[in-house]
């Protein structure tokens, strides 16, 4: 009987370990995914700002205004 109880406890512990490993792996994947999305959004914003600056400089150059 004692052996059966130990085996049951060991199986339950192993199941909890597998569940926690799976949860940790999923959390790591979410962190990577959202970090990538945030970096892409930040890069798009920087690119937009650079485009606006270059566009403004070109408009000034076309108007004959020197910076």
Short mmCIF file of N, CA, C and O in Angstrom, two decimals:
data_model
loop_
_atom_site.label_atom_id
_atom_site.label_comp_id
_atom_site.label_asym_id
_atom_site.label_seq_id
_atom_site.Cartn_x
_atom_site.Cartn_y
_atom_site.Cartn_z
N UNK A 1 0.83 -1.19 0.00
CA UNK A 1 0.00 0.00 0.00
C UNK A 1 0.88 1.26 0.00
O UNK A 1 0.59 2.22 -0.72
N UNK A 2 1.93 1.22 0.84
CA UNK A 2 2.83 2.37 0.92
C UNK A 2 3.49 2.63 -0.42
O UNK A 2 3.61 3.78 -0.85
N UNK A 3 3.89 1.58 -1.11
CA UNK A 3 4.51 1.72 -2.42
C UNK A 3 3.55 2.39 -3.41
O UNK A 3 3.95 3.25 -4.20
N UNK A 4 2.29 2.00 -3.37
CA UNK A 4 1.28 2.58 -4.26
C UNK A 4 1.10 4.07 -3.98
O UNK A 4 0.96 4.88 -4.91
N UNK A 5 1.12 4.46 -2.72
CA UNK A 5 0.99 5.87 -2.36
C UNK A 5 2.21 6.67 -2.83
O UNK A 5 2.07 7.80 -3.33
N UNK A 6 3.41 6.09 -2.65
CA UNK A 6 4.61 6.76 -3.14
C UNK A 6 4.58 6.92 -4.66
O UNK A 6 4.93 7.98 -5.19
N UNK A 7 4.17 5.89 -5.35
CA UNK A 7 4.09 5.94 -6.81
C UNK A 7 3.08 6.98 -7.26
O UNK A 7 3.33 7.75 -8.19
N UNK A 8 1.96 7.05 -6.58
CA UNK A 8 0.94 8.04 -6.90
C UNK A 8 1.45 9.46 -6.69
O UNK A 8 1.25 10.34 -7.52
N UNK A 9 2.16 9.67 -5.58
CA UNK A 9 2.71 11.00 -5.29
C UNK A 9 3.77 11.36 -6.32
O UNK A 9 3.83 12.51 -6.78
N UNK A 10 4.60 10.40 -6.71
CA UNK A 10 5.64 10.66 -7.71
C UNK A 10 5.02 11.00 -9.06
O UNK A 10 5.48 11.92 -9.75
N UNK A 11 3.97 10.29 -9.44
CA UNK A 11 3.28 10.58 -10.71
C UNK A 11 2.65 11.97 -10.67
O UNK A 11 2.72 12.72 -11.66
N UNK A 12 2.05 12.32 -9.56
CA UNK A 12 1.43 13.64 -9.45
C UNK A 12 2.50 14.73 -9.53
O UNK A 12 2.30 15.76 -10.18
N UNK A 13 3.62 14.50 -8.86
CA UNK A 13 4.71 15.48 -8.89
C UNK A 13 5.26 15.63 -10.32
O UNK A 13 5.50 16.75 -10.78
N UNK A 14 5.43 14.51 -11.02
CA UNK A 14 5.92 14.56 -12.40
C UNK A 14 4.94 15.31 -13.29
O UNK A 14 5.35 16.10 -14.15
N UNK A 15 3.66 15.09 -13.09
CA UNK A 15 2.65 15.79 -13.89
C UNK A 15 2.70 17.28 -13.63
O UNK A 15 2.59 18.10 -14.57
N UNK A 16 2.89 17.69 -12.38
CA UNK A 16 3.00 19.12 -12.06
C UNK A 16 4.24 19.72 -12.69
O UNK A 16 4.23 20.83 -13.20
N UNK A 17 5.34 18.95 -12.67
CA UNK A 17 6.58 19.44 -13.29
C UNK A 17 6.40 19.64 -14.79
O UNK A 17 6.85 20.65 -15.35
N UNK A 18 5.75 18.69 -15.46
CA UNK A 18 5.51 18.83 -16.89
C UNK A 18 4.62 20.02 -17.18
O UNK A 18 4.84 20.76 -18.14
N UNK A 19 3.61 20.23 -16.35
CA UNK A 19 2.70 21.35 -16.55
C UNK A 19 3.43 22.68 -16.37
O UNK A 19 3.23 23.63 -17.16
N UNK A 20 4.28 22.76 -15.37
CA UNK A 20 5.03 24.00 -15.13
C UNK A 20 6.05 24.25 -16.25
O UNK A 20 6.25 25.38 -16.66
N UNK A 21 6.67 23.19 -16.75
CA UNK A 21 7.61 23.33 -17.87
C UNK A 21 6.88 23.85 -19.10
O UNK A 21 7.36 24.77 -19.78
N UNK A 22 5.72 23.29 -19.35
CA UNK A 22 4.93 23.74 -20.50
C UNK A 22 4.51 25.20 -20.34
O UNK A 22 4.59 25.99 -21.28
N UNK A 23 4.09 25.57 -19.14
CA UNK A 23 3.69 26.95 -18.88
C UNK A 23 4.88 27.90 -19.04
O UNK A 23 4.74 28.99 -19.63
N UNK A 24 6.04 27.50 -18.56
CA UNK A 24 7.24 28.34 -18.70
C UNK A 24 7.63 28.49 -20.17
O UNK A 24 7.97 29.59 -20.61
N UNK A 25 7.57 27.41 -20.92
CA UNK A 25 7.89 27.47 -22.35
C UNK A 25 6.92 28.39 -23.09
O UNK A 25 7.32 29.19 -23.93
N UNK A 26 5.64 28.28 -22.75
CA UNK A 26 4.64 29.13 -23.38
C UNK A 26 4.86 30.60 -23.03
O UNK A 26 4.72 31.49 -23.88
N UNK A 27 5.21 30.86 -21.78
CA UNK A 27 5.46 32.24 -21.35
C UNK A 27 6.69 32.80 -22.08
O UNK A 27 6.67 33.96 -22.53
N UNK A 28 7.73 31.99 -22.23
CA UNK A 28 8.92 32.44 -22.96
C UNK A 28 8.57 32.78 -24.41
O UNK A 28 9.04 33.78 -24.95
N UNK A 29 7.75 31.95 -25.03
CA UNK A 29 7.34 32.20 -26.42
C UNK A 29 6.53 33.49 -26.52
O UNK A 29 6.72 34.29 -27.44
N UNK A 30 5.63 33.72 -25.57
CA UNK A 30 4.84 34.96 -25.57
C UNK A 30 5.75 36.18 -25.40
O UNK A 30 5.55 37.20 -26.06
N UNK A 31 6.72 36.06 -24.51
CA UNK A 31 7.65 37.18 -24.30
C UNK A 31 8.41 37.47 -25.58
O UNK A 31 8.53 38.64 -26.00
N UNK A 32 8.90 36.43 -26.25
CA UNK A 32 9.62 36.64 -27.52
C UNK A 32 8.70 37.27 -28.57
O UNK A 32 9.09 38.21 -29.27
N UNK A 33 7.48 36.77 -28.67
CA UNK A 33 6.55 37.27 -29.68
C UNK A 33 6.20 38.74 -29.43
O UNK A 33 6.24 39.57 -30.35
N UNK A 34 5.87 39.09 -28.18
CA UNK A 34 5.47 40.47 -27.90
C UNK A 34 6.67 41.43 -27.94
O UNK A 34 6.51 42.59 -28.29
N UNK A 35 7.85 40.94 -27.60
CA UNK A 35 9.04 41.77 -27.74
C UNK A 35 9.28 42.09 -29.20
O UNK A 35 9.58 43.23 -29.56
N UNK A 36 9.12 41.08 -30.06
CA UNK A 36 9.30 41.29 -31.50
C UNK A 36 8.26 42.28 -32.03
O UNK A 36 8.58 43.18 -32.82
N UNK A 37 7.01 42.14 -31.60
CA UNK A 37 5.97 43.06 -32.04
C UNK A 37 6.27 44.49 -31.58
O UNK A 37 6.09 45.45 -32.35
N UNK A 38 6.71 44.64 -30.35
CA UNK A 38 7.03 45.97 -29.83
C UNK A 38 8.20 46.57 -30.59
O UNK A 38 8.19 47.77 -30.93
N UNK A 39 9.22 45.76 -30.89
CA UNK A 39 10.36 46.26 -31.65
C UNK A 39 9.95 46.66 -33.06
O UNK A 39 10.41 47.69 -33.57
N UNK A 40 9.09 45.87 -33.69
CA UNK A 40 8.61 46.21 -35.03
C UNK A 40 7.82 47.52 -35.02
O UNK A 40 7.97 48.35 -35.91
N UNK A 41 6.97 47.69 -34.01
CA UNK A 41 6.19 48.92 -33.91
C UNK A 41 7.10 50.12 -33.68
O UNK A 41 6.91 51.18 -34.29
N UNK A 42 8.10 49.96 -32.82
CA UNK A 42 9.04 51.06 -32.56
C UNK A 42 9.83 51.40 -33.82
O UNK A 42 10.02 52.57 -34.15
N UNK A 43 10.26 50.38 -34.55
CA UNK A 43 11.01 50.62 -35.78
C UNK A 43 10.15 51.31 -36.82
O UNK A 43 10.61 52.22 -37.53
N UNK A 44 8.89 50.93 -36.92
CA UNK A 44 7.99 51.58 -37.86
C UNK A 44 7.80 53.06 -37.51
O UNK A 44 7.76 53.92 -38.39
N UNK A 45 7.71 53.34 -36.22
CA UNK A 45 7.56 54.73 -35.77
C UNK A 45 8.81 55.53 -36.11
O UNK A 45 8.73 56.67 -36.59
N UNK A 46 9.98 54.96 -35.89
CA UNK A 46 11.24 55.65 -36.20
C UNK A 46 11.33 55.90 -37.69
O UNK A 46 11.70 57.00 -38.13
N UNK A 47 10.99 54.90 -38.49
CA UNK A 47 11.03 55.05 -39.94
C UNK A 47 10.09 56.14 -40.40
O UNK A 47 10.42 56.95 -41.28
N UNK A 48 8.90 56.19 -39.81
CA UNK A 48 7.93 57.24 -40.16
C UNK A 48 8.48 58.62 -39.83
O UNK A 48 8.37 59.55 -40.62
N UNK A 49 9.09 58.75 -38.66
CA UNK A 49 9.65 60.05 -38.27
C UNK A 49 10.78 60.47 -39.21
O UNK A 49 10.86 61.64 -39.60
N UNK A 50 11.63 59.53 -39.58
CA UNK A 50 12.72 59.85 -40.51
C UNK A 50 12.16 60.28 -41.86
O UNK A 50 12.63 61.25 -42.46
N UNK A 51 11.13 59.57 -42.32
CA UNK A 51 10.50 59.93 -43.60
C UNK A 51 9.92 61.33 -43.54
O UNK A 51 10.02 62.10 -44.51
N UNK A 52 9.30 61.68 -42.42
CA UNK A 52 8.72 63.03 -42.28
C UNK A 52 9.82 64.09 -42.27
O UNK A 52 9.66 65.16 -42.88
N UNK A 53 10.93 63.82 -41.61
CA UNK A 53 12.04 64.77 -41.56
C UNK A 53 12.63 64.96 -42.96
O UNK A 53 12.86 66.09 -43.40
N UNK A 54 12.87 63.84 -43.65
CA UNK A 54 13.43 63.92 -45.00
C UNK A 54 12.45 64.63 -45.92
O UNK A 54 12.85 65.48 -46.74
N UNK A 55 11.17 64.33 -45.81
CA UNK A 55 10.16 64.99 -46.63
C UNK A 55 10.12 66.49 -46.36
O UNK A 55 10.03 67.30 -47.30
N UNK A 56 10.22 66.87 -45.12
CA UNK A 56 10.25 68.30 -44.77
C UNK A 56 11.49 68.99 -45.31
O UNK A 56 11.43 70.10 -45.83
N UNK A 57 12.62 68.32 -45.20
CA UNK A 57 13.87 68.90 -45.72
C UNK A 57 13.80 69.04 -47.23
O UNK A 57 14.24 70.06 -47.78
N UNK A 58 13.24 68.06 -47.91
CA UNK A 58 13.09 68.15 -49.36
C UNK A 58 12.15 69.28 -49.75
O UNK A 58 12.39 69.98 -50.73
N UNK A 59 11.07 69.43 -48.99
CA UNK A 59 10.12 70.51 -49.29
C UNK A 59 10.79 71.87 -49.11
O UNK A 59 10.58 72.78 -49.92
N UNK A 60 11.60 72.01 -48.07
CA UNK A 60 12.32 73.27 -47.86
C UNK A 60 13.32 73.50 -48.98
O UNK A 60 13.48 74.62 -49.45
N UNK A 61 14.01 72.43 -49.40
CA UNK A 61 14.99 72.58 -50.48
C UNK A 61 14.30 72.97 -51.78
O UNK A 61 14.81 73.80 -52.53
N UNK A 62 13.14 72.38 -52.04
CA UNK A 62 12.39 72.70 -53.25
C UNK A 62 11.88 74.14 -53.22
O UNK A 62 11.75 74.79 -54.27
N UNK A 63 11.60 74.66 -52.03
CA UNK A 63 11.10 76.02 -51.90
C UNK A 63 12.23 77.04 -51.92
O UNK A 63 11.98 78.24 -51.90
N UNK A 64 13.46 76.55 -51.92
CA UNK A 64 14.59 77.45 -51.97
C UNK A 64 15.03 77.96 -50.62
O UNK A 64 15.85 78.87 -50.53
N UNK A 65 14.55 77.39 -49.56
CA UNK A 65 14.96 77.78 -48.21
C UNK A 65 16.16 76.95 -47.82
O UNK A 65 16.17 75.74 -47.97
N UNK A 66 17.19 77.59 -47.33
CA UNK A 66 18.37 76.86 -46.90
C UNK A 66 18.36 76.74 -45.39
O UNK A 66 18.07 77.69 -44.70
N UNK A 67 18.72 75.56 -44.93
CA UNK A 67 18.72 75.31 -43.48
C UNK A 67 20.02 75.78 -42.88
O UNK A 67 21.03 75.85 -43.46
#
